[in-house]
Coordinates of C-alpha atoms in Angstrom, one line a residue:
X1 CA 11.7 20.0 2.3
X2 CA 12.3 16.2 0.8
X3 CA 10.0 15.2 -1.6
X4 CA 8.0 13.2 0.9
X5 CA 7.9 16.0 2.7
X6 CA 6.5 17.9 0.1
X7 CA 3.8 15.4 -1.2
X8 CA 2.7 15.2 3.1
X9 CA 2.3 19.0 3.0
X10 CA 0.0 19.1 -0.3
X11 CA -1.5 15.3 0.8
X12 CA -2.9 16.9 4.3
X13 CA -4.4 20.1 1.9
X14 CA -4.6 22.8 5.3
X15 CA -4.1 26.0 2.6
X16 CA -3.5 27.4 -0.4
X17 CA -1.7 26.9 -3.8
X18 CA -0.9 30.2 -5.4
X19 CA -1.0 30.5 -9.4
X20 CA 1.4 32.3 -10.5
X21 CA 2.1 30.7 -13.9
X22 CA 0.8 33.7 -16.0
X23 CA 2.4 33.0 -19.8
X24 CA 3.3 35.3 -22.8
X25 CA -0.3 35.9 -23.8
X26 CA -1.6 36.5 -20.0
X27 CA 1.0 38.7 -19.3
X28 CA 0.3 42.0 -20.3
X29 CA -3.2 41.6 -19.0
X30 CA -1.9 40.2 -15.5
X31 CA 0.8 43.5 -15.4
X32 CA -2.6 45.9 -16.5
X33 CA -4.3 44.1 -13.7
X34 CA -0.9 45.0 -11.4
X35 CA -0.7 48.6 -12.3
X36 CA 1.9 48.5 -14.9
X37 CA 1.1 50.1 -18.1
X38 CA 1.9 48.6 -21.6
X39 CA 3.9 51.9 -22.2
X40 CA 6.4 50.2 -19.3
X41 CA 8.2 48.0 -21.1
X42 CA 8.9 47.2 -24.7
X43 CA 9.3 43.8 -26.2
X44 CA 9.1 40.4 -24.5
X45 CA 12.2 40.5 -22.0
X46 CA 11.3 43.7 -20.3
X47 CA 7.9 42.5 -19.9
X48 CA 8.5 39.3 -18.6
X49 CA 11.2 41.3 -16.5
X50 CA 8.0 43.5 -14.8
X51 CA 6.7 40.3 -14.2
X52 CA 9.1 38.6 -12.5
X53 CA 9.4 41.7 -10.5
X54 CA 5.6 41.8 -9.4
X55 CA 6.0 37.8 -8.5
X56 CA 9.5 38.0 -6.6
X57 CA 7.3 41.0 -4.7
X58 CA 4.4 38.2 -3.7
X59 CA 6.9 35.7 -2.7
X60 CA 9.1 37.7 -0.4
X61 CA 6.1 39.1 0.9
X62 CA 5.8 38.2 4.5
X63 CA 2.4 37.1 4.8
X64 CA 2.9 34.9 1.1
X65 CA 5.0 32.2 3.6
X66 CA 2.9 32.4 6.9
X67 CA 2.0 29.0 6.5
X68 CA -1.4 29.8 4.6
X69 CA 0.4 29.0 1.1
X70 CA 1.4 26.0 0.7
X71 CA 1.9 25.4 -2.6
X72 CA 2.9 28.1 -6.0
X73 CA 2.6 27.4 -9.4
X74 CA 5.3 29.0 -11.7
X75 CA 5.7 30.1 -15.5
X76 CA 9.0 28.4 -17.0
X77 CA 10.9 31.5 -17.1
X78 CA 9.5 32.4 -13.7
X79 CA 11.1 28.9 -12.5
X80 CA 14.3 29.8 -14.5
X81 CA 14.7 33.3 -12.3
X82 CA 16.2 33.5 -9.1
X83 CA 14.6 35.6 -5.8
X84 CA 16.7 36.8 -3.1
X85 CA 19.8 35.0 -4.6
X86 CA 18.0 31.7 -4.7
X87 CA 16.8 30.2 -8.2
X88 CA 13.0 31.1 -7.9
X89 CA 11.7 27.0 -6.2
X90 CA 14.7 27.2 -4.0
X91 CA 13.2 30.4 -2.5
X92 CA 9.4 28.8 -2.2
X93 CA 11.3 25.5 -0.5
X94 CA 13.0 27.6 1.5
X95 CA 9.8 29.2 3.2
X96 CA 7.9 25.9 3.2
X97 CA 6.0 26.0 -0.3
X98 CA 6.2 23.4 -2.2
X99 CA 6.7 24.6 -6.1
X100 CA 5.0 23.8 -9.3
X101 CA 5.6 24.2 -12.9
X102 CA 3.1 25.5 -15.8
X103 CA 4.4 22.7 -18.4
X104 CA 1.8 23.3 -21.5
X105 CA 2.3 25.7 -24.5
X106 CA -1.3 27.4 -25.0
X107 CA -4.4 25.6 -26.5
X108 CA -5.7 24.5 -29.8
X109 CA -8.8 26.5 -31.3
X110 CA -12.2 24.4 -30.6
X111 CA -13.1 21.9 -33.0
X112 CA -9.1 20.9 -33.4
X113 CA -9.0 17.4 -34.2
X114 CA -12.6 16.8 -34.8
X115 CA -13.5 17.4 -31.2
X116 CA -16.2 20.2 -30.3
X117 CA -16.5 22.3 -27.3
X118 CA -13.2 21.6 -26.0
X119 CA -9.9 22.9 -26.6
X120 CA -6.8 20.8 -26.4
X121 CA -3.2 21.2 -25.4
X122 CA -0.9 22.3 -27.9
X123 CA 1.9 19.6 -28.6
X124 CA 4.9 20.0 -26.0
X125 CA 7.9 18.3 -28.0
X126 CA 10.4 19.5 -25.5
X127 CA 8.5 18.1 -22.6
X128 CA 11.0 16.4 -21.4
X129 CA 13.9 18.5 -21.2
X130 CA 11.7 20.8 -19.7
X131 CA 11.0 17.9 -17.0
X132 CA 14.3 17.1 -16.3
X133 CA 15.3 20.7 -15.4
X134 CA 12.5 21.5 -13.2
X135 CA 13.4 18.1 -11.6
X136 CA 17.0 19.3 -11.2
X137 CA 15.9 22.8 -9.8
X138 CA 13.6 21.0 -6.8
X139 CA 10.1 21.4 -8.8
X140 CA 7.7 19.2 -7.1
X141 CA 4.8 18.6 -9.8
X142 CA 3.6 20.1 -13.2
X143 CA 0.7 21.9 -13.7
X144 CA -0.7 21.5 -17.6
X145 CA -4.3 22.9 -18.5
X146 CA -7.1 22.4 -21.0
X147 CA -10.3 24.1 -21.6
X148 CA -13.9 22.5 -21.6
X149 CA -16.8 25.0 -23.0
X150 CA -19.1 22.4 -23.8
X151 CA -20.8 19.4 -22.3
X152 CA -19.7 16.6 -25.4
X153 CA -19.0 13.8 -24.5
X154 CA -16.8 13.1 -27.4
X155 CA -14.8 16.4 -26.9
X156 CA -14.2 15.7 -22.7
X157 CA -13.2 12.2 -23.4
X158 CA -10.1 13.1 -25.9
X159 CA -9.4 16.4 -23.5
X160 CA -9.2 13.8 -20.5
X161 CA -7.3 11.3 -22.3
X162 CA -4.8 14.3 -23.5
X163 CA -4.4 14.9 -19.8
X164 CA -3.6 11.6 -18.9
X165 CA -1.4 10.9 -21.5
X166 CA 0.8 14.3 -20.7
X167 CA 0.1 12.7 -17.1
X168 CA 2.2 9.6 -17.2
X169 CA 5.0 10.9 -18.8
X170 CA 5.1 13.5 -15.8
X171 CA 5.0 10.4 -13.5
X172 CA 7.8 9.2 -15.5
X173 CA 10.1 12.0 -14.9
X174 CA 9.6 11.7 -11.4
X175 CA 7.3 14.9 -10.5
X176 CA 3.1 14.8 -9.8
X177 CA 1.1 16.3 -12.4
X178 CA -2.0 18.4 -11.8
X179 CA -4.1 18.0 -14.4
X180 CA -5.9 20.8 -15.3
X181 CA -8.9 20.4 -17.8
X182 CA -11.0 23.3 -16.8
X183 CA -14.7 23.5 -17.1
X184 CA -15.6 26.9 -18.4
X185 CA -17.9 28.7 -15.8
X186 CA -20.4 30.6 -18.5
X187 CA -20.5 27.0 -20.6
X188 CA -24.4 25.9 -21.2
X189 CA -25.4 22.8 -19.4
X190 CA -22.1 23.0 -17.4
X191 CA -23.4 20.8 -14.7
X192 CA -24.2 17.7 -16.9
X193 CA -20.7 18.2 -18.6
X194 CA -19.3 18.1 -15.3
X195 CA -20.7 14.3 -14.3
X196 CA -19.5 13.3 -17.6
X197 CA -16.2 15.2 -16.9
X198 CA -15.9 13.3 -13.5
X199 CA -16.6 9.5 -14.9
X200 CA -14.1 10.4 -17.7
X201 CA -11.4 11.0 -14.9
X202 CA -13.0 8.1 -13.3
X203 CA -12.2 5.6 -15.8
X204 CA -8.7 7.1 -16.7
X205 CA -7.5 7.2 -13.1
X206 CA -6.8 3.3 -14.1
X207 CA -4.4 4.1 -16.4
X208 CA -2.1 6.0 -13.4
X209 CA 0.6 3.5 -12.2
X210 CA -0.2 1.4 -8.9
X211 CA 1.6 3.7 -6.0
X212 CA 1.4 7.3 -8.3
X213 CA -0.8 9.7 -7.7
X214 CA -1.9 12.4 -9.5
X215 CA -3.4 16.0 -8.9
X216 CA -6.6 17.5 -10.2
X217 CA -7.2 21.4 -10.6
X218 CA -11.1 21.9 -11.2
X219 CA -13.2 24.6 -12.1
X220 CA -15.9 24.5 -8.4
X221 CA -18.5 22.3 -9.3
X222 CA -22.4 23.8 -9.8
X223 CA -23.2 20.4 -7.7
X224 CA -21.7 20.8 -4.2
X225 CA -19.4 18.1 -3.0
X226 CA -19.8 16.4 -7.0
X227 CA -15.9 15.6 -6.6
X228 CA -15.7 13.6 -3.7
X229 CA -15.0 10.5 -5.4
X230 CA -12.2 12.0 -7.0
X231 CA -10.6 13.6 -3.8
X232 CA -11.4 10.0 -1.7
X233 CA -9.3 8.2 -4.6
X234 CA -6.3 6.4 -3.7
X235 CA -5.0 7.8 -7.2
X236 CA -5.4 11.0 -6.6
X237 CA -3.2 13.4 -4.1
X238 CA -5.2 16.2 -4.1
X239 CA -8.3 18.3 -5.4
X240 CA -7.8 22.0 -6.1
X241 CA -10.0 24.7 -7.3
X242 CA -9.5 27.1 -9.4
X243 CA -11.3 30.7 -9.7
X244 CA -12.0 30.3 -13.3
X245 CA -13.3 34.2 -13.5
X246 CA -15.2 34.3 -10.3
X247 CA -13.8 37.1 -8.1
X248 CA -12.2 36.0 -5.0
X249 CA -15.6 36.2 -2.8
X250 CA -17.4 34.2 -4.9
X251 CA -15.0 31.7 -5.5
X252 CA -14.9 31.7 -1.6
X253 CA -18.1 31.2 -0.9
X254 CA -18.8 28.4 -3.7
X255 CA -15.2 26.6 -2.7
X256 CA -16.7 26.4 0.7
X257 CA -19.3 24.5 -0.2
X258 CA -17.1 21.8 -1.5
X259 CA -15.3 19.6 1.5
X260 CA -11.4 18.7 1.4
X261 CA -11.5 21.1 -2.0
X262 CA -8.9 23.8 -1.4
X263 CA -8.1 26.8 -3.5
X264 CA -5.7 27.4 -6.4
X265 CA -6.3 30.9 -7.5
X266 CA -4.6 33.3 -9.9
X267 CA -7.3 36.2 -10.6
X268 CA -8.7 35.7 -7.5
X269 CA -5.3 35.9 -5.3
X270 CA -3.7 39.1 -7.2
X271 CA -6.9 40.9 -8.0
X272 CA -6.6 43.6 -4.9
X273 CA -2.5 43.8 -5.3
X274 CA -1.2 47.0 -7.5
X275 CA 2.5 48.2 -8.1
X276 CA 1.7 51.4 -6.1
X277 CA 0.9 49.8 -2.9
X278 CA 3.3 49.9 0.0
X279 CA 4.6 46.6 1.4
X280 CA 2.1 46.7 4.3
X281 CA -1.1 47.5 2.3

C-alpha cells in the first residue's frame, strides 16, 4: 500500500484499528492478562520478548487480516521487530493494515505544571529521530496519548494544546498523528468536560496546516453522536474510539451509538486471547 492508499483505507473507516502499543509499564499486566506469568521471564528483554511473541501470534493470525482490521498501533520496539521475516509494519502492509506508532513516553503526575485534573505527556526529546525511522520503516501515523480525569477547563486546554503542538511536528515528518487525549470513563461530570474537551479541539483544529489532517482517538462520549463535528471536519481524517476500561460488549454497544465512530481497542480486543489457546480457539 502507498501512502494514499493508506490514508483512503483509514479515510473510508469500514473496520478496526487494533492497539497493540502496550509499553514497559503495561506490559506485565497485558502478558498476566495473556496467560504468561511474571515467573516467565526475568528482566526487561525477555519480557518484551513474550510480548512480541503474543503480538507476532495476533498478527499472523488469519482472521487479524480478513479485512475487518484495518489499521494496528505498535509499541517502538514492537515496530523495531520483525514477523515472519518482515520488519513488524512491513508484515501489517503486507496483509492490508495500515501501521501506527505509540510515539509518547508515559505521563506526568496531575497537577504538573499548574494544571489540575489532567495529566500531560512526558517530554519526547528524541521525537524526531524516532519519526524519521518509523517513516523509513513504512509507519503511516503516530499515535501519542494524554489523560483527562477532570472537567477544568484550564487543565483540557494545556492537554489539547500539548496534543497539537506534538501534532504539527508529526505533520512535519511526514506521518498523521492521532491524537489521543483520553477522557477518563469514572471522571465526575465527564460529560460537561467532554463539550469543553470538543470546543478545545475545535479551536486548535486551526492551527493544523491547510491540506493536513489529523486523527482523533476518543474515550465514547456519554452524549451520543457529541463528536460529529469533529469527524465532519475537513481537518480531521478520522474519529476512533477507544475502550478506555469498558469490556468489549460495552464498548460495543456504547460505540454503536456513535455514527462514522469506529473502534480502536486494546483491553477490549485481547481480553478473551490466552497463551494456551490453540490457533483456532
Amino acid at each position: 500500500m502507498t501512502s494514499e492508499e493508506m490514508k483512503a483505507k483509514i479515510a473510508a473507516g469500514q473496520g478496526f484499528i487494533a492497539a497493540l502499543d502496550q509499553s514497559g509499564g503495561s506490559t506485565p499486566k497485558a502478558l498476566r492478562g495473556y496467560g504468561v506469568d511474571d515467573s516467565e521471564y526475568t528482566g526487561d528483554d525477555e519480557m518484551f520478548a513474550r510480548i512480541h511473541e503474543m503480538r507476532s501470534r495476533i498478527i499472523t493470525s488469519p482472521c487479524f487480516s480478513n479485512g475487518k482490521v484495518i489499521g494496528a498501533i505498535l509499541f517502538e520496539k514492537t515496530m523495531d521487530g520483525h514477523v515472519d521475516g518482515k520488519t513488524t509494519p512491513q508484515a501489517l502492509i503486507d496483509r492490508g493494515i495500515v501501521p501506527f506508532i505509540k510515539i509518547d513516553k508515559g505521563l506526568e503526575d496531575e497537577g504538573f505544571g499548574g494544571f489540575g485534573g489532567v495529566q500531560l505527556m512526558k517530554p519526547m526529546p528524541e521525537l524526531d529521530a524516532l519519526l524519521s525511522r518509523a517513516k523509513g520503516l513504512g509507519v503511516f501515523g503516530t499515535k501519542e496519548r494524554s489523560v483527562i480525569n477532570k472537567a477544568d477547563p484550564k487543565g483540557i486546554a494545556a492537554i489539547v494544546e500539548q496534543q497539537f503542538e506534538i501534532g504539527r511536528q508529526v505533520l512535519a515528518a511526514g506521518l498523521v498523528p492521532m491524537l489521543e487525549p483520553e477522557y477518563s470513563i469514572n471522571a465526575e461530570g465527564r460529560a460537561e468536560g467532554e463539550k469543553i474537551l470538543k470546543d478545545e479541539i475545535l479551536r486548535n483544529l486551526d492551527s493544523v496546516p491547510d491540506g493536513e489532517q489529523v486523527m482523533l482517538k476518543l474515550s465514547i462520549p456519554v452524549e451520543p453522536n457529541l463528536y460529529a463535528d469533529l469527524i465532519a471536519h475537513p481537518k480531521v481524517l478520522a474519529v476512533v474510539a477507544l475502550s478506555g476500561g469498558y469490556s468489549t460488549e460495552e464498548a460495543c454497544e456504547k460505540l454503536a451509538k456513535n455514527k462514522g465512530m469506529i473502534a480502536s481497542f486494546s483491553r477490549g480486543l485481547l481480553q478473551d486471547l490466552r497463551k494456551q489457546q490453540s490457533d483456532d480457539e
